[in-house]
Amino acid sequence: MKPAQRPLTLAQQIQPPPATGQGSVENGTVRVRQHVNPLARRWSQPLQLPHEWYSQAFQDPSLPLVVDVGVAKGRFLAKLAASDASRNFLGLEIREPLVHQANRAAASAGRGNLFYLACNANVSLAAVLADAPIGALREVYVQFCDPWFKKRHAKRRIVNPPLVEEIFKALKHAAAGGESYKRKVFIQSDVIEVAIEMRSFFDGHGGFQRLGDSNGLECDMEGWLVENPIGVPTEREIAVFNKGGSVYRALYTLKEHGKESAHCE
Ligand SMILES: C[S@@+](CC[C@H](N)C(=O)[O-])C[C@H]1O[C@@H](n2cnc3c(N)ncnc32)[C@H](O)[C@@H]1O
């Protein structure tokens, strides 16, 4: 006789786990591949989510939205969501088993302002953000999310000009009612080449203003932010810090129309 099927959780209803996942659950711990190639066919199509998924995912869909791209286990976002009930937090991650585990943890903590989606952010960001209420999107974080620091893997990197343009369009759309300065992008990496590349894409886009000394944020000689402005370190950030490594950070707002940029150089 077949065992009785457990009812699907809310997260599973929105995004059912695949029949054959990339990982398996052993002793309650998810075993996952270290890297997933975002160029693989499996991840080449934009995510198709059920209509109304956004209002199912968040208890109060009208709250301002923060999106973290490449969340891995999502613990950083879980801490933020626990400390700030006034905003919704959405994590995007390509390693699917981590997403299902993070959503289970969020549900058992009763966190109505935290949700994770399994997707390739490069092809799905626009589709995902299209479902957020107009004006909701406030901040986008991309933190240590590039395992592809070798030159030959550069085309797998998440931050590229099309992604920067998608982030810009989504924030601009959200700021249509005003308050562009409240729309922010935060990037950080411990790999200097990756950090420089990410920063050059945002600096070169033309729609963003990099914040720094003139905005009361201390920068080093190369213009990297000295402190993490979010105030909560990610898992990778903690690991880098424990090894005594360096982190390269930049914070942007949308450029207000007609304003000169005030780069931190
Ligand atoms: C080094 S981890 C960093 C995790 C977390 N942001 C932190 O700072 O601790 C990078 C994560 O980004 C994810 N990632 C890489 N490319 C992605 C893509 N195109 N879409 C979504 N997630 C991606 C990886 O699977 C990985 O979990």
PDB file of C-alpha atoms and ligand atoms in Angstrom:
ATOM      1  CA  MET A   1       0.000   0.000   0.000  1.00  0.00           C
ATOM      2  CA  LYS A   2       1.290   3.463  -0.901  1.00  0.00           C
ATOM      3  CA  PRO A   3       2.067   5.737   2.084  1.00  0.00           C
ATOM      4  CA  ALA A   4      -0.420   8.605   2.531  1.00  0.00           C
ATOM      5  CA  GLN A   5       0.816  11.748   0.775  1.00  0.00           C
ATOM      6  CA  ARG A   6       1.519  14.732   2.989  1.00  0.00           C
ATOM      7  CA  PRO A   7      -0.373  17.905   2.004  1.00  0.00           C
ATOM      8  CA  LEU A   8       1.747  20.407   0.116  1.00  0.00           C
ATOM      9  CA  THR A   9       3.041  23.369   2.085  1.00  0.00           C
ATOM     10  CA  LEU A  10       2.188  26.826   0.830  1.00  0.00           C
ATOM     11  CA  ALA A  11       5.659  27.213  -0.641  1.00  0.00           C
ATOM     12  CA  GLN A  12       5.320  23.840  -2.390  1.00  0.00           C
ATOM     13  CA  GLN A  13       1.997  24.933  -3.853  1.00  0.00           C
ATOM     14  CA  ILE A  14       3.647  28.040  -5.287  1.00  0.00           C
ATOM     15  CA  GLN A  15       6.753  26.216  -6.467  1.00  0.00           C
ATOM     16  CA  PRO A  16       6.526  22.405  -6.298  1.00  0.00           C
ATOM     17  CA  PRO A  17       9.829  20.597  -5.743  1.00  0.00           C
ATOM     18  CA  PRO A  18      10.964  18.664  -8.845  1.00  0.00           C
ATOM     19  CA  ALA A  19      10.473  14.893  -8.897  1.00  0.00           C
ATOM     20  CA  THR A  20      14.229  14.459  -9.102  1.00  0.00           C
ATOM     21  CA  GLY A  21      16.019  17.222  -7.269  1.00  0.00           C
ATOM     22  CA  GLN A  22      19.643  18.246  -7.357  1.00  0.00           C
ATOM     23  CA  GLY A  23      19.972  17.285  -3.726  1.00  0.00           C
ATOM     24  CA  SER A  24      18.676  14.834  -1.226  1.00  0.00           C
ATOM     25  CA  VAL A  25      17.625  15.094   2.373  1.00  0.00           C
ATOM     26  CA  GLU A  26      19.750  13.098   4.772  1.00  0.00           C
ATOM     27  CA  ASN A  27      19.207  13.255   8.514  1.00  0.00           C
ATOM     28  CA  GLY A  28      17.188  16.410   8.026  1.00  0.00           C
ATOM     29  CA  THR A  29      20.069  18.125   6.228  1.00  0.00           C
ATOM     30  CA  VAL A  30      19.928  18.982   2.563  1.00  0.00           C
ATOM     31  CA  ARG A  31      22.879  17.815   0.510  1.00  0.00           C
ATOM     32  CA  VAL A  32      23.351  20.104  -2.444  1.00  0.00           C
ATOM     33  CA  ARG A  33      25.719  20.590  -5.316  1.00  0.00           C
ATOM     34  CA  GLN A  34      28.254  23.287  -4.641  1.00  0.00           C
ATOM     35  CA  HIS A  35      27.599  25.039  -7.933  1.00  0.00           C
ATOM     36  CA  VAL A  36      24.780  25.009 -10.464  1.00  0.00           C
ATOM     37  CA  ASN A  37      25.552  26.176 -13.970  1.00  0.00           C
ATOM     38  CA  PRO A  38      23.101  29.014 -14.733  1.00  0.00           C
ATOM     39  CA  LEU A  39      23.640  28.422 -18.467  1.00  0.00           C
ATOM     40  CA  ALA A  40      22.202  24.890 -18.266  1.00  0.00           C
ATOM     41  CA  ARG A  41      18.995  24.296 -20.265  1.00  0.00           C
ATOM     42  CA  ARG A  42      17.032  23.616 -17.062  1.00  0.00           C
ATOM     43  CA  TRP A  43      17.530  27.263 -16.030  1.00  0.00           C
ATOM     44  CA  SER A  44      17.171  28.954 -19.396  1.00  0.00           C
ATOM     45  CA  GLN A  45      13.453  29.785 -19.194  1.00  0.00           C
ATOM     46  CA  PRO A  46      11.825  32.434 -16.977  1.00  0.00           C
ATOM     47  CA  LEU A  47      10.024  31.066 -13.957  1.00  0.00           C
ATOM     48  CA  GLN A  48       6.313  30.471 -14.415  1.00  0.00           C
ATOM     49  CA  LEU A  49       4.538  31.083 -11.155  1.00  0.00           C
ATOM     50  CA  PRO A  50       0.867  30.727 -10.350  1.00  0.00           C
ATOM     51  CA  HIS A  51      -1.214  33.841 -10.635  1.00  0.00           C
ATOM     52  CA  GLU A  52      -1.520  35.446  -7.187  1.00  0.00           C
ATOM     53  CA  TRP A  53       1.626  33.745  -5.888  1.00  0.00           C
ATOM     54  CA  TYR A  54       2.861  37.006  -4.400  1.00  0.00           C
ATOM     55  CA  SER A  55      -0.158  37.482  -2.160  1.00  0.00           C
ATOM     56  CA  GLN A  56       0.124  33.849  -1.054  1.00  0.00           C
ATOM     57  CA  ALA A  57       3.834  34.169  -0.320  1.00  0.00           C
ATOM     58  CA  PHE A  58       3.552  37.278   1.856  1.00  0.00           C
ATOM     59  CA  GLN A  59       1.079  37.864   4.672  1.00  0.00           C
ATOM     60  CA  ASP A  60       0.912  41.584   3.832  1.00  0.00           C
ATOM     61  CA  PRO A  61       1.820  42.023   0.151  1.00  0.00           C
ATOM     62  CA  SER A  62       1.573  45.798   0.449  1.00  0.00           C
ATOM     63  CA  LEU A  63       4.787  46.073   2.515  1.00  0.00           C
ATOM     64  CA  PRO A  64       8.005  47.413   0.944  1.00  0.00           C
ATOM     65  CA  LEU A  65      10.008  44.632  -0.687  1.00  0.00           C
ATOM     66  CA  VAL A  66      13.704  43.712  -0.374  1.00  0.00           C
ATOM     67  CA  VAL A  67      15.142  41.177  -2.832  1.00  0.00           C
ATOM     68  CA  ASP A  68      18.350  39.236  -2.143  1.00  0.00           C
ATOM     69  CA  VAL A  69      19.838  37.569  -5.221  1.00  0.00           C
ATOM     70  CA  GLY A  70      21.800  34.348  -4.616  1.00  0.00           C
ATOM     71  CA  VAL A  71      20.759  33.730  -0.999  1.00  0.00           C
ATOM     72  CA  ALA A  72      22.195  30.194  -0.632  1.00  0.00           C
ATOM     73  CA  LYS A  73      20.713  28.910   2.677  1.00  0.00           C
ATOM     74  CA  GLY A  74      18.984  32.239   3.207  1.00  0.00           C
ATOM     75  CA  ARG A  75      20.032  32.708   6.823  1.00  0.00           C
ATOM     76  CA  PHE A  76      21.018  36.334   6.282  1.00  0.00           C
ATOM     77  CA  LEU A  77      17.563  37.138   4.915  1.00  0.00           C
ATOM     78  CA  ALA A  78      15.915  35.158   7.738  1.00  0.00           C
ATOM     79  CA  LYS A  79      17.719  37.345  10.300  1.00  0.00           C
ATOM     80  CA  LEU A  80      16.655  40.515   8.526  1.00  0.00           C
ATOM     81  CA  ALA A  81      13.053  39.354   8.249  1.00  0.00           C
ATOM     82  CA  ALA A  82      12.987  38.470  11.944  1.00  0.00           C
ATOM     83  CA  SER A  83      14.294  41.902  12.908  1.00  0.00           C
ATOM     84  CA  ASP A  84      12.111  43.947  10.552  1.00  0.00           C
ATOM     85  CA  ALA A  85       8.436  43.090  10.291  1.00  0.00           C
ATOM     86  CA  SER A  86       7.749  46.278   8.337  1.00  0.00           C
ATOM     87  CA  ARG A  87       9.210  44.885   5.085  1.00  0.00           C
ATOM     88  CA  ASN A  88       8.875  41.770   2.957  1.00  0.00           C
ATOM     89  CA  PHE A  89      12.007  39.816   2.038  1.00  0.00           C
ATOM     90  CA  LEU A  90      12.324  37.693  -1.082  1.00  0.00           C
ATOM     91  CA  GLY A  91      15.347  35.456  -1.661  1.00  0.00           C
ATOM     92  CA  LEU A  92      16.301  34.094  -5.099  1.00  0.00           C
ATOM     93  CA  GLU A  93      18.532  31.050  -5.375  1.00  0.00           C
ATOM     94  CA  ILE A  94      19.405  28.644  -8.169  1.00  0.00           C
ATOM     95  CA  ARG A  95      20.171  25.673  -5.884  1.00  0.00           C
ATOM     96  CA  GLU A  96      16.655  24.408  -5.441  1.00  0.00           C
ATOM     97  CA  PRO A  97      16.996  22.160  -2.371  1.00  0.00           C
ATOM     98  CA  LEU A  98      18.259  25.146  -0.375  1.00  0.00           C
ATOM     99  CA  VAL A  99      15.149  27.092  -1.311  1.00  0.00           C
ATOM    100  CA  HIS A 100      12.773  24.362  -0.158  1.00  0.00           C
ATOM    101  CA  GLN A 101      14.670  24.031   3.105  1.00  0.00           C
ATOM    102  CA  ALA A 102      14.701  27.820   3.657  1.00  0.00           C
ATOM    103  CA  ASN A 103      10.952  28.059   3.000  1.00  0.00           C
ATOM    104  CA  ARG A 104      10.298  25.238   5.481  1.00  0.00           C
ATOM    105  CA  ALA A 105      12.355  27.082   8.124  1.00  0.00           C
ATOM    106  CA  ALA A 106      10.527  30.363   7.385  1.00  0.00           C
ATOM    107  CA  ALA A 107       7.146  28.640   7.692  1.00  0.00           C
ATOM    108  CA  SER A 108       8.012  26.936  10.980  1.00  0.00           C
ATOM    109  CA  ALA A 109       9.228  30.264  12.371  1.00  0.00           C
ATOM    110  CA  GLY A 110       5.855  31.730  11.342  1.00  0.00           C
ATOM    111  CA  ARG A 111       7.576  34.327   9.186  1.00  0.00           C
ATOM    112  CA  GLY A 112       4.897  35.907   6.990  1.00  0.00           C
ATOM    113  CA  ASN A 113       7.341  38.436   5.522  1.00  0.00           C
ATOM    114  CA  LEU A 114       9.917  35.998   4.159  1.00  0.00           C
ATOM    115  CA  PHE A 115       9.850  33.855   1.017  1.00  0.00           C
ATOM    116  CA  TYR A 116      12.337  32.172  -1.265  1.00  0.00           C
ATOM    117  CA  LEU A 117      12.087  31.211  -4.935  1.00  0.00           C
ATOM    118  CA  ALA A 118      14.242  28.748  -6.835  1.00  0.00           C
ATOM    119  CA  CYS A 119      15.257  30.386 -10.102  1.00  0.00           C
ATOM    120  CA  ASN A 120      18.046  31.619 -12.268  1.00  0.00           C
ATOM    121  CA  ALA A 121      17.914  35.290 -11.356  1.00  0.00           C
ATOM    122  CA  ASN A 122      19.404  36.227 -14.721  1.00  0.00           C
ATOM    123  CA  VAL A 123      16.406  34.972 -16.642  1.00  0.00           C
ATOM    124  CA  SER A 124      13.655  35.257 -14.017  1.00  0.00           C
ATOM    125  CA  LEU A 125      14.178  38.509 -12.139  1.00  0.00           C
ATOM    126  CA  ALA A 126      11.876  40.537 -14.384  1.00  0.00           C
ATOM    127  CA  ALA A 127       9.098  37.907 -14.291  1.00  0.00           C
ATOM    128  CA  VAL A 128       9.315  37.595 -10.514  1.00  0.00           C
ATOM    129  CA  LEU A 129       9.307  41.325  -9.837  1.00  0.00           C
ATOM    130  CA  ALA A 130       6.466  41.944 -12.282  1.00  0.00           C
ATOM    131  CA  ASP A 131       4.150  40.345  -9.725  1.00  0.00           C
ATOM    132  CA  ALA A 132       5.087  42.663  -6.844  1.00  0.00           C
ATOM    133  CA  PRO A 133       2.607  45.471  -6.152  1.00  0.00           C
ATOM    134  CA  ILE A 134       3.491  48.725  -7.905  1.00  0.00           C
ATOM    135  CA  GLY A 135       5.887  50.740  -5.775  1.00  0.00           C
ATOM    136  CA  ALA A 136       6.754  47.859  -3.428  1.00  0.00           C
ATOM    137  CA  LEU A 137      10.325  47.165  -4.552  1.00  0.00           C
ATOM    138  CA  ARG A 138      12.807  49.122  -2.423  1.00  0.00           C
ATOM    139  CA  GLU A 139      16.134  47.329  -2.326  1.00  0.00           C
ATOM    140  CA  VAL A 140      18.063  44.685  -4.252  1.00  0.00           C
ATOM    141  CA  TYR A 141      21.117  42.973  -2.763  1.00  0.00           C
ATOM    142  CA  VAL A 142      23.675  40.915  -4.674  1.00  0.00           C
ATOM    143  CA  GLN A 143      26.178  39.555  -2.195  1.00  0.00           C
ATOM    144  CA  PHE A 144      29.105  37.221  -2.839  1.00  0.00           C
ATOM    145  CA  CYS A 145      26.945  35.542  -5.373  1.00  0.00           C
ATOM    146  CA  ASP A 146      29.584  34.811  -7.964  1.00  0.00           C
ATOM    147  CA  PRO A 147      31.383  31.555  -7.500  1.00  0.00           C
ATOM    148  CA  TRP A 148      32.572  32.027 -11.094  1.00  0.00           C
ATOM    149  CA  PHE A 149      35.672  34.074 -10.515  1.00  0.00           C
ATOM    150  CA  LYS A 150      37.806  32.223 -13.106  1.00  0.00           C
ATOM    151  CA  LYS A 151      38.033  34.102 -16.427  1.00  0.00           C
ATOM    152  CA  ARG A 152      36.772  31.111 -18.454  1.00  0.00           C
ATOM    153  CA  HIS A 153      33.619  31.024 -16.295  1.00  0.00           C
ATOM    154  CA  ALA A 154      32.996  34.769 -16.482  1.00  0.00           C
ATOM    155  CA  LYS A 155      29.917  34.333 -18.688  1.00  0.00           C
ATOM    156  CA  ARG A 156      28.207  32.443 -15.850  1.00  0.00           C
ATOM    157  CA  ARG A 157      28.505  35.455 -13.563  1.00  0.00           C
ATOM    158  CA  ILE A 158      25.231  36.746 -12.228  1.00  0.00           C
ATOM    159  CA  VAL A 159      25.984  40.459 -12.402  1.00  0.00           C
ATOM    160  CA  ASN A 160      26.146  41.437 -16.053  1.00  0.00           C
ATOM    161  CA  PRO A 161      24.773  44.429 -17.992  1.00  0.00           C
ATOM    162  CA  PRO A 162      21.374  42.774 -18.743  1.00  0.00           C
ATOM    163  CA  LEU A 163      20.828  42.010 -15.029  1.00  0.00           C
ATOM    164  CA  VAL A 164      21.813  45.568 -14.081  1.00  0.00           C
ATOM    165  CA  GLU A 165      19.286  46.849 -16.633  1.00  0.00           C
ATOM    166  CA  GLU A 166      16.550  44.554 -15.214  1.00  0.00           C
ATOM    167  CA  ILE A 167      17.253  45.816 -11.700  1.00  0.00           C
ATOM    168  CA  PHE A 168      17.183  49.393 -12.959  1.00  0.00           C
ATOM    169  CA  LYS A 169      13.877  48.930 -14.807  1.00  0.00           C
ATOM    170  CA  ALA A 170      12.251  47.263 -11.792  1.00  0.00           C
ATOM    171  CA  LEU A 171      13.402  49.951  -9.354  1.00  0.00           C
ATOM    172  CA  LYS A 172      12.499  52.757 -11.761  1.00  0.00           C
ATOM    173  CA  HIS A 173       9.037  51.289 -12.236  1.00  0.00           C
ATOM    174  CA  ALA A 174       8.653  50.993  -8.460  1.00  0.00           C
ATOM    175  CA  ALA A 175       9.749  54.620  -8.033  1.00  0.00           C
ATOM    176  CA  ALA A 176       7.256  55.941 -10.579  1.00  0.00           C
ATOM    177  CA  GLY A 177       5.291  57.554  -7.751  1.00  0.00           C
ATOM    178  CA  GLY A 178       8.453  59.301  -6.456  1.00  0.00           C
ATOM    179  CA  GLU A 179      11.128  58.713  -3.829  1.00  0.00           C
ATOM    180  CA  SER A 180      13.845  57.379  -6.155  1.00  0.00           C
ATOM    181  CA  TYR A 181      16.381  57.914  -3.372  1.00  0.00           C
ATOM    182  CA  LYS A 182      14.664  55.175  -1.354  1.00  0.00           C
ATOM    183  CA  ARG A 183      15.384  52.563  -4.067  1.00  0.00           C
ATOM    184  CA  LYS A 184      18.762  50.981  -3.407  1.00  0.00           C
ATOM    185  CA  VAL A 185      21.134  48.355  -4.715  1.00  0.00           C
ATOM    186  CA  PHE A 186      23.823  46.868  -2.488  1.00  0.00           C
ATOM    187  CA  ILE A 187      26.638  44.738  -3.906  1.00  0.00           C
ATOM    188  CA  GLN A 188      29.558  43.082  -2.182  1.00  0.00           C
ATOM    189  CA  SER A 189      32.198  40.447  -2.897  1.00  0.00           C
ATOM    190  CA  ASP A 190      35.465  39.192  -1.466  1.00  0.00           C
ATOM    191  CA  VAL A 191      36.900  38.621  -4.959  1.00  0.00           C
ATOM    192  CA  ILE A 192      38.328  41.948  -6.045  1.00  0.00           C
ATOM    193  CA  GLU A 193      38.088  41.234  -9.807  1.00  0.00           C
ATOM    194  CA  VAL A 194      34.412  40.327  -9.436  1.00  0.00           C
ATOM    195  CA  ALA A 195      33.725  43.353  -7.219  1.00  0.00           C
ATOM    196  CA  ILE A 196      35.416  45.712  -9.699  1.00  0.00           C
ATOM    197  CA  GLU A 197      33.452  44.196 -12.570  1.00  0.00           C
ATOM    198  CA  MET A 198      30.115  44.453 -10.714  1.00  0.00           C
ATOM    199  CA  ARG A 199      30.837  48.050  -9.743  1.00  0.00           C
ATOM    200  CA  SER A 200      31.839  48.983 -13.272  1.00  0.00           C
ATOM    201  CA  PHE A 201      28.497  47.675 -14.604  1.00  0.00           C
ATOM    202  CA  PHE A 202      26.484  49.735 -12.099  1.00  0.00           C
ATOM    203  CA  ASP A 203      28.732  52.829 -12.446  1.00  0.00           C
ATOM    204  CA  GLY A 204      28.580  52.563 -16.235  1.00  0.00           C
ATOM    205  CA  HIS A 205      24.816  52.085 -16.472  1.00  0.00           C
ATOM    206  CA  GLY A 206      23.976  55.738 -16.049  1.00  0.00           C
ATOM    207  CA  GLY A 207      20.811  55.255 -14.002  1.00  0.00           C
ATOM    208  CA  PHE A 208      22.464  54.700 -10.640  1.00  0.00           C
ATOM    209  CA  GLN A 209      24.263  56.958  -8.226  1.00  0.00           C
ATOM    210  CA  ARG A 210      26.964  55.409  -6.066  1.00  0.00           C
ATOM    211  CA  LEU A 211      26.802  56.568  -2.454  1.00  0.00           C
ATOM    212  CA  GLY A 212      29.862  57.362  -0.390  1.00  0.00           C
ATOM    213  CA  ASP A 213      31.606  59.956   1.735  1.00  0.00           C
ATOM    214  CA  SER A 214      29.402  62.813   0.565  1.00  0.00           C
ATOM    215  CA  ASN A 215      26.410  60.806   1.768  1.00  0.00           C
ATOM    216  CA  GLY A 216      27.915  60.140   5.190  1.00  0.00           C
ATOM    217  CA  LEU A 217      29.221  56.658   4.271  1.00  0.00           C
ATOM    218  CA  GLU A 218      32.928  56.098   4.848  1.00  0.00           C
ATOM    219  CA  CYS A 219      34.909  54.764   1.884  1.00  0.00           C
ATOM    220  CA  ASP A 220      38.471  53.488   1.503  1.00  0.00           C
ATOM    221  CA  MET A 221      41.016  54.870  -0.975  1.00  0.00           C
ATOM    222  CA  GLU A 222      39.513  52.830  -3.838  1.00  0.00           C
ATOM    223  CA  GLY A 223      36.000  54.005  -3.081  1.00  0.00           C
ATOM    224  CA  TRP A 224      34.733  50.794  -1.431  1.00  0.00           C
ATOM    225  CA  LEU A 225      32.425  51.190   1.548  1.00  0.00           C
ATOM    226  CA  VAL A 226      34.225  50.490   4.807  1.00  0.00           C
ATOM    227  CA  GLU A 227      31.129  49.256   6.668  1.00  0.00           C
ATOM    228  CA  ASN A 228      28.249  47.064   5.582  1.00  0.00           C
ATOM    229  CA  PRO A 229      25.318  49.540   5.456  1.00  0.00           C
ATOM    230  CA  ILE A 230      22.751  46.744   5.931  1.00  0.00           C
ATOM    231  CA  GLY A 231      24.159  45.955   9.370  1.00  0.00           C
ATOM    232  CA  VAL A 232      23.630  42.191   9.114  1.00  0.00           C
ATOM    233  CA  PRO A 233      26.492  40.140   7.640  1.00  0.00           C
ATOM    234  CA  THR A 234      25.765  37.280   5.240  1.00  0.00           C
ATOM    235  CA  GLU A 235      27.072  33.767   5.830  1.00  0.00           C
ATOM    236  CA  ARG A 236      29.812  34.265   3.284  1.00  0.00           C
ATOM    237  CA  GLU A 237      30.707  37.613   4.780  1.00  0.00           C
ATOM    238  CA  ILE A 238      31.131  36.025   8.218  1.00  0.00           C
ATOM    239  CA  ALA A 239      33.325  33.274   6.726  1.00  0.00           C
ATOM    240  CA  VAL A 240      35.514  35.845   4.942  1.00  0.00           C
ATOM    241  CA  PHE A 241      35.736  37.940   8.098  1.00  0.00           C
ATOM    242  CA  ASN A 242      36.759  34.893  10.173  1.00  0.00           C
ATOM    243  CA  LYS A 243      39.572  34.184   7.724  1.00  0.00           C
ATOM    244  CA  GLY A 244      40.747  37.810   7.904  1.00  0.00           C
ATOM    245  CA  GLY A 245      39.838  38.443   4.249  1.00  0.00           C
ATOM    246  CA  SER A 246      38.721  41.709   2.645  1.00  0.00           C
ATOM    247  CA  VAL A 247      35.269  42.601   1.409  1.00  0.00           C
ATOM    248  CA  TYR A 248      34.535  45.116  -1.356  1.00  0.00           C
ATOM    249  CA  ARG A 249      31.175  46.877  -1.131  1.00  0.00           C
ATOM    250  CA  ALA A 250      29.157  49.496  -2.974  1.00  0.00           C
ATOM    251  CA  LEU A 251      25.730  51.005  -2.411  1.00  0.00           C
ATOM    252  CA  TYR A 252      23.636  52.722  -5.074  1.00  0.00           C
ATOM    253  CA  THR A 253      20.400  54.653  -5.315  1.00  0.00           C
ATOM    254  CA  LEU A 254      18.504  55.457  -8.449  1.00  0.00           C
ATOM    255  CA  LYS A 255      19.789  58.675  -9.934  1.00  0.00           C
ATOM    256  CA  GLU A 256      17.251  61.440  -9.486  1.00  0.00           C
ATOM    257  CA  HIS A 257      16.502  62.961 -12.872  1.00  0.00           C
ATOM    258  CA  GLY A 258      18.852  65.890 -13.555  1.00  0.00           C
ATOM    259  CA  LYS A 259      21.057  65.310 -10.520  1.00  0.00           C
ATOM    260  CA  GLU A 260      24.847  65.036 -10.867  1.00  0.00           C
ATOM    261  CA  SER A 261      26.300  61.760  -9.629  1.00  0.00           C
ATOM    262  CA  ALA A 262      28.280  61.936  -6.401  1.00  0.00           C
ATOM    263  CA  HIS A 263      30.610  58.971  -6.703  1.00  0.00           C
ATOM    264  CA  CYS A 264      32.779  57.946  -3.840  1.00  0.00           C
ATOM    265  CA  GLU A 265      36.267  58.046  -5.448  1.00  0.00           C
TER     266      GLU A 265
HETATM  267  C1  LIG B   1      28.785  32.172  -2.479  1.00  0.00           C
HETATM  268  S1  LIG B   1      27.052  31.978  -2.309  1.00  0.00           S
HETATM  269  C2  LIG B   1      26.698  33.441  -1.352  1.00  0.00           C
HETATM  270  C3  LIG B   1      25.421  33.316  -0.588  1.00  0.00           C
HETATM  271  C4  LIG B   1      25.003  34.539   0.229  1.00  0.00           C
HETATM  272  N1  LIG B   1      24.600  35.652  -0.640  1.00  0.00           N
HETATM  273  C5  LIG B   1      26.078  34.947   1.181  1.00  0.00           C
HETATM  274  O1  LIG B   1      26.649  36.043   0.972  1.00  0.00           O
HETATM  275  O2  LIG B   1      26.350  34.213   2.137  1.00  0.00           O
HETATM  276  C6  LIG B   1      26.426  32.427  -3.932  1.00  0.00           C
HETATM  277  C7  LIG B   1      25.030  31.901  -4.187  1.00  0.00           C
HETATM  278  O3  LIG B   1      24.490  32.483  -5.385  1.00  0.00           O
HETATM  279  C8  LIG B   1      23.789  31.465  -6.081  1.00  0.00           C
HETATM  280  N2  LIG B   1      23.669  31.820  -7.511  1.00  0.00           N
HETATM  281  C9  LIG B   1      24.677  31.873  -8.423  1.00  0.00           C
HETATM  282  N3  LIG B   1      24.207  32.199  -9.642  1.00  0.00           N
HETATM  283  C10 LIG B   1      22.859  32.362  -9.506  1.00  0.00           C
HETATM  284  C11 LIG B   1      21.813  32.716 -10.411  1.00  0.00           C
HETATM  285  N4  LIG B   1      22.049  32.963 -11.710  1.00  0.00           N
HETATM  286  N5  LIG B   1      20.554  32.812  -9.929  1.00  0.00           N
HETATM  287  C12 LIG B   1      20.289  32.574  -8.613  1.00  0.00           C
HETATM  288  N6  LIG B   1      21.243  32.234  -7.712  1.00  0.00           N
HETATM  289  C13 LIG B   1      22.516  32.137  -8.140  1.00  0.00           C
HETATM  290  C14 LIG B   1      24.637  30.223  -5.828  1.00  0.00           C
HETATM  291  O4  LIG B   1      23.933  29.020  -6.042  1.00  0.00           O
HETATM  292  C15 LIG B   1      25.052  30.412  -4.368  1.00  0.00           C
HETATM  293  O5  LIG B   1      24.168  29.796  -3.472  1.00  0.00           O
END
